[in-house]
Amino acid sequence: MPRTLTLIRALAFDDVAQALAANLASAGAEVVFVCDESRGAVDTGPYAKIALTAEGLGALGLAPLPDNWGWLCGDMCYYAAVEAYPDRDHYLLIESDVFFGPQAARALMTALAACPYDILAAQLARHDAPKRYSRGLAQLGYEPRDGCIFPVSRASARAVRLMKALRIRALTECPREKINDEAILASVALADGLPHRALESLLPQMFDRANFDTNPPHLFETQRDAPDPARAFHPAVSYANVLARVQSGEKNYHKHRLRRVLAEASRDQRVAIKAALQEREGKS
């Protein structure tokens, strides 16, 4: 039976990341955190960790790195994982703002165990127009309309080798182009012709855009306390983080962007979030 390593890409071991790890582990996943530690060490509790640093990635031939590599180049998690755990067949990469309830986590692991494809990702397709961070692919002979989203993806060891080769080409041949993780993964799947499948075609309810997309966010505590047995949620943001981001201006949180959070919040949470939004507007 193929061996899969489950990776959680995280900047911090917060409540959302802890719940994600616990539910995946209870579903039988071998969980390892991959953490950008360019700004300091991250404690991942009882879970194993792979630390990402510019020096470590450079030793793998991944240079010169862009200034924002920790955000732009999530595919680096795959390359570091293959280096640390070279005997796995597949590598499942999940971002730490994804939430699966216990039943959904079991359904995911069961479905993936029976799925032989080299690459899986949500919204994996050739789109009508180039994606923002895929345009530089044209310089490398790839199609800039190929794309996906990156919260949950899986790549075989063979796919990771091809992705790494493409990433090294991007870094060395067109270092000024901002080519992101989604572009690298989708290009290897669609242009290099590896067997691939969109996650929403494998698990339609779990990865439906109504609950799984890049925006708007969902309130983590609501999903945790009453988990949906069949759905994944992304982005899932804790109540404390919602308030902090509204107050700081991070993520440009405004009432429309937070519409699902407000719909899922308790009355007291909703009042506090709206008050923070009003205070923020008053300062702008």
Coordinates of C-alpha atoms in Angstrom, one line a residue:
M1 CA 0.0 0.0 0.0
P2 CA 1.4 3.5 -0.9
R3 CA 2.9 5.4 2.0
T4 CA 1.7 9.0 2.4
L5 CA 3.3 11.7 4.6
T6 CA 0.8 14.4 5.7
L7 CA 2.4 17.8 5.9
I8 CA 0.9 20.9 7.7
R9 CA 2.4 24.2 6.5
A10 CA 2.3 26.6 9.4
L11 CA 3.8 29.7 10.8
A12 CA 2.5 29.0 14.3
F13 CA 1.1 26.1 16.3
D14 CA -2.2 27.9 17.0
D15 CA -5.6 26.5 17.8
V16 CA -6.6 26.0 14.2
A17 CA -3.3 24.1 13.4
Q18 CA -3.6 22.0 16.5
A19 CA -7.2 21.0 15.7
L20 CA -6.2 20.2 12.1
A21 CA -3.3 18.0 13.2
A22 CA -5.3 16.2 15.9
N23 CA -8.2 15.3 13.5
L24 CA -5.8 14.2 10.8
A25 CA -3.8 12.1 13.2
S26 CA -6.9 10.5 14.6
A27 CA -7.8 9.5 11.0
G28 CA -4.6 7.6 10.7
A29 CA -2.4 10.3 9.0
E30 CA 1.3 10.5 9.7
V31 CA 1.5 14.2 10.5
V32 CA 4.6 16.4 10.2
F33 CA 4.6 20.2 10.4
V34 CA 6.7 22.2 7.9
C35 CA 7.4 25.6 9.3
D36 CA 9.1 28.7 7.9
E37 CA 11.6 29.5 10.7
S38 CA 13.3 32.4 9.1
R39 CA 11.9 34.6 11.9
G40 CA 12.5 32.1 14.7
A41 CA 11.7 28.6 15.9
V42 CA 8.1 27.2 16.0
D43 CA 7.1 24.8 18.7
T44 CA 4.8 22.1 17.2
G45 CA 4.1 20.2 20.4
P46 CA 4.1 16.5 20.0
Y47 CA 4.3 16.5 16.2
A48 CA 7.5 16.2 14.2
K49 CA 8.7 19.3 12.3
I50 CA 10.7 20.2 9.2
A51 CA 12.2 23.6 9.6
L52 CA 12.4 25.8 6.5
T53 CA 15.2 28.4 6.3
A54 CA 16.9 30.1 3.3
E55 CA 20.1 28.4 4.2
G56 CA 18.6 25.0 4.2
L57 CA 16.7 25.5 0.9
G58 CA 19.9 26.9 -0.6
A59 CA 21.6 23.6 0.2
L60 CA 19.0 21.8 -1.8
G61 CA 19.8 24.0 -4.9
L62 CA 16.9 26.3 -4.3
A63 CA 18.4 29.7 -4.9
P64 CA 18.3 32.6 -5.3
L65 CA 15.1 32.8 -3.2
P66 CA 12.7 35.8 -3.6
D67 CA 12.3 38.0 -0.6
N68 CA 8.8 36.7 0.2
W69 CA 9.6 33.0 -0.5
G70 CA 7.9 31.8 2.7
W71 CA 4.5 33.1 1.4
L72 CA 5.0 32.7 -2.4
C73 CA 6.8 29.4 -2.5
G74 CA 4.8 26.8 -0.5
D75 CA 6.1 24.2 -2.9
M76 CA 9.3 24.4 -0.9
C77 CA 7.5 22.3 1.7
Y78 CA 7.4 19.4 -0.7
Y79 CA 11.1 19.6 -1.5
A80 CA 12.2 19.7 2.1
A81 CA 9.8 16.8 3.0
V82 CA 11.3 14.6 0.3
E83 CA 14.8 15.4 1.5
A84 CA 13.8 14.5 5.1
Y85 CA 11.5 11.6 4.3
P86 CA 12.6 10.2 1.0
D87 CA 10.9 6.8 1.2
R88 CA 7.3 8.0 1.0
D89 CA 5.2 7.5 -2.1
H90 CA 2.9 10.5 -1.7
Y91 CA 3.1 13.8 0.1
L92 CA -0.1 15.5 1.2
L93 CA 0.3 19.2 2.0
I94 CA -2.3 21.1 4.0
E95 CA -2.2 24.7 5.0
S96 CA -2.8 25.4 8.7
D97 CA -5.9 27.5 8.1
V98 CA -7.8 24.5 6.8
F99 CA -10.3 22.7 9.0
F100 CA -11.6 19.1 8.8
G101 CA -13.8 17.7 11.5
P102 CA -13.0 14.2 12.6
Q103 CA -15.4 12.5 10.2
A104 CA -14.3 14.6 7.3
A105 CA -10.7 13.9 8.0
R106 CA -11.4 10.2 8.0
A107 CA -13.3 10.5 4.7
L108 CA -10.4 12.4 3.2
M109 CA -7.8 9.9 4.2
T110 CA -9.9 7.0 3.0
A111 CA -10.5 8.6 -0.4
L112 CA -6.9 9.5 -0.9
A113 CA -5.7 6.0 0.0
A114 CA -7.6 4.6 -3.0
C115 CA -6.5 7.5 -5.3
P116 CA -3.4 6.7 -7.5
Y117 CA -3.0 10.1 -9.2
D118 CA 0.4 11.9 -9.1
I119 CA -1.1 15.3 -8.4
L120 CA -4.3 16.4 -6.6
A121 CA -5.4 20.0 -5.9
A122 CA -8.6 22.0 -5.8
Q123 CA -9.6 24.0 -8.9
L124 CA -6.8 22.3 -10.9
A125 CA -7.5 23.3 -14.5
R126 CA -6.6 25.4 -17.4
H127 CA -8.4 28.7 -16.7
D128 CA -9.7 31.3 -19.1
A129 CA -7.1 33.9 -18.3
P130 CA -3.5 33.8 -16.8
K131 CA -3.3 33.8 -13.1
R132 CA -1.4 36.6 -11.4
Y133 CA 1.5 34.5 -10.2
S134 CA 1.6 32.2 -13.3
R135 CA 2.4 34.8 -15.9
G136 CA 6.2 34.3 -15.6
L137 CA 5.7 30.6 -16.7
A138 CA 5.5 31.8 -20.4
Q139 CA 9.3 32.5 -20.2
L140 CA 9.8 28.8 -19.4
G141 CA 7.6 27.5 -22.1
Y142 CA 4.6 26.7 -19.9
E143 CA 1.0 27.8 -20.1
P144 CA 0.3 30.7 -17.7
R145 CA -3.5 29.8 -17.6
D146 CA -2.7 26.6 -15.7
G147 CA -3.6 27.0 -12.1
C148 CA -5.1 25.6 -8.9
I149 CA -5.4 26.7 -5.3
F150 CA -3.0 25.4 -2.7
P151 CA -4.7 24.9 0.7
V152 CA -4.8 21.1 0.1
S153 CA -2.7 19.3 -2.4
R154 CA -1.0 16.0 -2.9
A155 CA 2.0 15.1 -5.0
S156 CA 3.8 11.8 -5.7
A157 CA 7.5 11.6 -5.2
R158 CA 7.9 11.6 -9.0
A159 CA 5.8 14.8 -9.2
V160 CA 7.9 16.5 -6.5
R161 CA 11.1 15.8 -8.5
L162 CA 9.5 17.5 -11.6
M163 CA 8.2 20.4 -9.5
K164 CA 11.6 21.0 -8.0
A165 CA 13.3 21.0 -11.4
L166 CA 10.8 23.6 -12.6
R167 CA 11.2 25.7 -9.5
I168 CA 15.0 25.7 -9.9
R169 CA 14.5 26.8 -13.5
A170 CA 12.2 29.6 -12.4
L171 CA 14.7 30.8 -9.7
T172 CA 17.7 30.8 -12.1
E173 CA 16.3 31.7 -15.5
C174 CA 13.7 34.3 -14.5
P175 CA 14.4 35.3 -10.9
R176 CA 12.5 38.6 -11.2
E177 CA 9.2 36.8 -12.0
K178 CA 6.9 36.1 -9.2
I179 CA 5.9 32.4 -9.8
N180 CA 4.0 30.9 -6.9
D181 CA 3.4 27.4 -5.6
E182 CA 0.1 27.0 -7.4
A183 CA 1.8 27.7 -10.8
I184 CA 4.5 25.2 -10.2
L185 CA 2.1 22.4 -9.1
A186 CA -0.4 23.0 -11.9
S187 CA 2.2 23.3 -14.6
V188 CA 3.7 19.9 -13.7
A189 CA 0.2 18.4 -13.7
L190 CA -1.2 19.9 -16.8
A191 CA 1.7 20.7 -19.1
D192 CA 4.1 17.9 -18.1
G193 CA 1.2 15.4 -18.4
L194 CA 1.3 13.6 -15.0
P195 CA -1.9 11.8 -14.0
H196 CA -3.9 14.4 -12.0
R197 CA -7.3 15.2 -10.7
A198 CA -9.1 18.1 -9.2
L199 CA -10.1 17.5 -5.6
E200 CA -13.6 18.7 -6.1
S201 CA -14.2 16.0 -8.7
L202 CA -13.0 13.4 -6.2
L203 CA -14.9 14.7 -3.2
P204 CA -17.5 17.2 -4.5
Q205 CA -19.1 18.2 -1.2
M206 CA -15.9 18.4 0.8
F207 CA -14.2 20.7 -1.6
D208 CA -17.2 22.7 -2.9
R209 CA -16.4 26.4 -3.3
A210 CA -19.2 27.3 -0.9
N211 CA -16.9 26.1 1.9
F212 CA -13.5 25.6 0.4
D213 CA -11.9 28.5 -1.5
T214 CA -9.4 31.3 -1.0
N215 CA -12.1 33.7 0.5
P216 CA -14.2 34.6 2.4
P217 CA -13.1 33.1 5.7
H218 CA -15.1 30.9 8.1
L219 CA -15.1 31.1 11.8
F220 CA -13.0 28.3 13.2
E221 CA -14.7 27.9 16.6
T222 CA -18.1 27.4 14.9
Q223 CA -16.7 24.7 12.7
R224 CA -14.8 23.0 15.5
D225 CA -17.8 23.0 17.9
A226 CA -20.3 21.6 15.3
P227 CA -18.1 19.9 12.7
D228 CA -19.6 19.0 9.3
P229 CA -19.0 15.3 8.7
A230 CA -18.5 15.8 4.9
R231 CA -17.0 19.2 4.4
A232 CA -13.6 20.9 4.6
F233 CA -13.4 24.6 5.4
H234 CA -10.9 27.1 4.1
P235 CA -9.9 29.7 5.2
A236 CA -10.8 28.9 8.9
V237 CA -9.9 31.8 11.2
S238 CA -10.1 31.9 14.9
Y239 CA -12.2 34.6 16.6
A240 CA -9.1 36.1 18.2
N241 CA -7.4 36.3 14.9
V242 CA -10.4 37.9 13.3
L243 CA -10.3 40.7 15.9
A244 CA -6.6 41.1 15.7
R245 CA -6.6 41.3 11.9
V246 CA -9.5 43.9 11.9
Q247 CA -7.6 46.0 14.4
S248 CA -4.3 45.8 12.5
G249 CA -5.6 46.1 9.0
E250 CA -4.0 42.7 8.1
K251 CA -5.8 40.8 5.3
N252 CA -8.0 43.9 4.6
Y253 CA -10.8 42.5 6.6
H254 CA -14.0 44.4 6.1
K255 CA -17.7 43.7 6.6
H256 CA -18.3 42.1 3.2
R257 CA -15.2 40.0 3.4
L258 CA -16.2 38.8 6.9
R259 CA -19.8 38.0 5.8
R260 CA -19.5 34.3 6.6
V261 CA -17.6 34.9 9.8
L262 CA -20.4 37.2 10.9
A263 CA -23.1 34.7 9.9
E264 CA -21.4 31.9 11.8
A265 CA -20.5 33.9 14.9
S266 CA -22.5 34.0 18.1
R267 CA -24.4 37.2 19.0
D268 CA -21.6 38.4 21.4
Q269 CA -18.9 37.6 18.8
R270 CA -20.8 39.4 16.1
V271 CA -21.3 42.5 18.2
A272 CA -17.6 42.6 19.0
I273 CA -16.5 42.1 15.4
K274 CA -18.8 44.8 14.2
A275 CA -17.5 47.2 16.9
A276 CA -13.9 46.5 15.8
L277 CA -14.8 47.1 12.2
Q278 CA -16.4 50.4 13.1
E279 CA -13.4 51.5 15.2
R280 CA -11.1 50.6 12.3
E281 CA -13.2 52.6 9.9
G282 CA -13.1 55.5 12.2
K283 CA -9.3 55.5 12.2
S284 CA -8.9 55.2 8.4

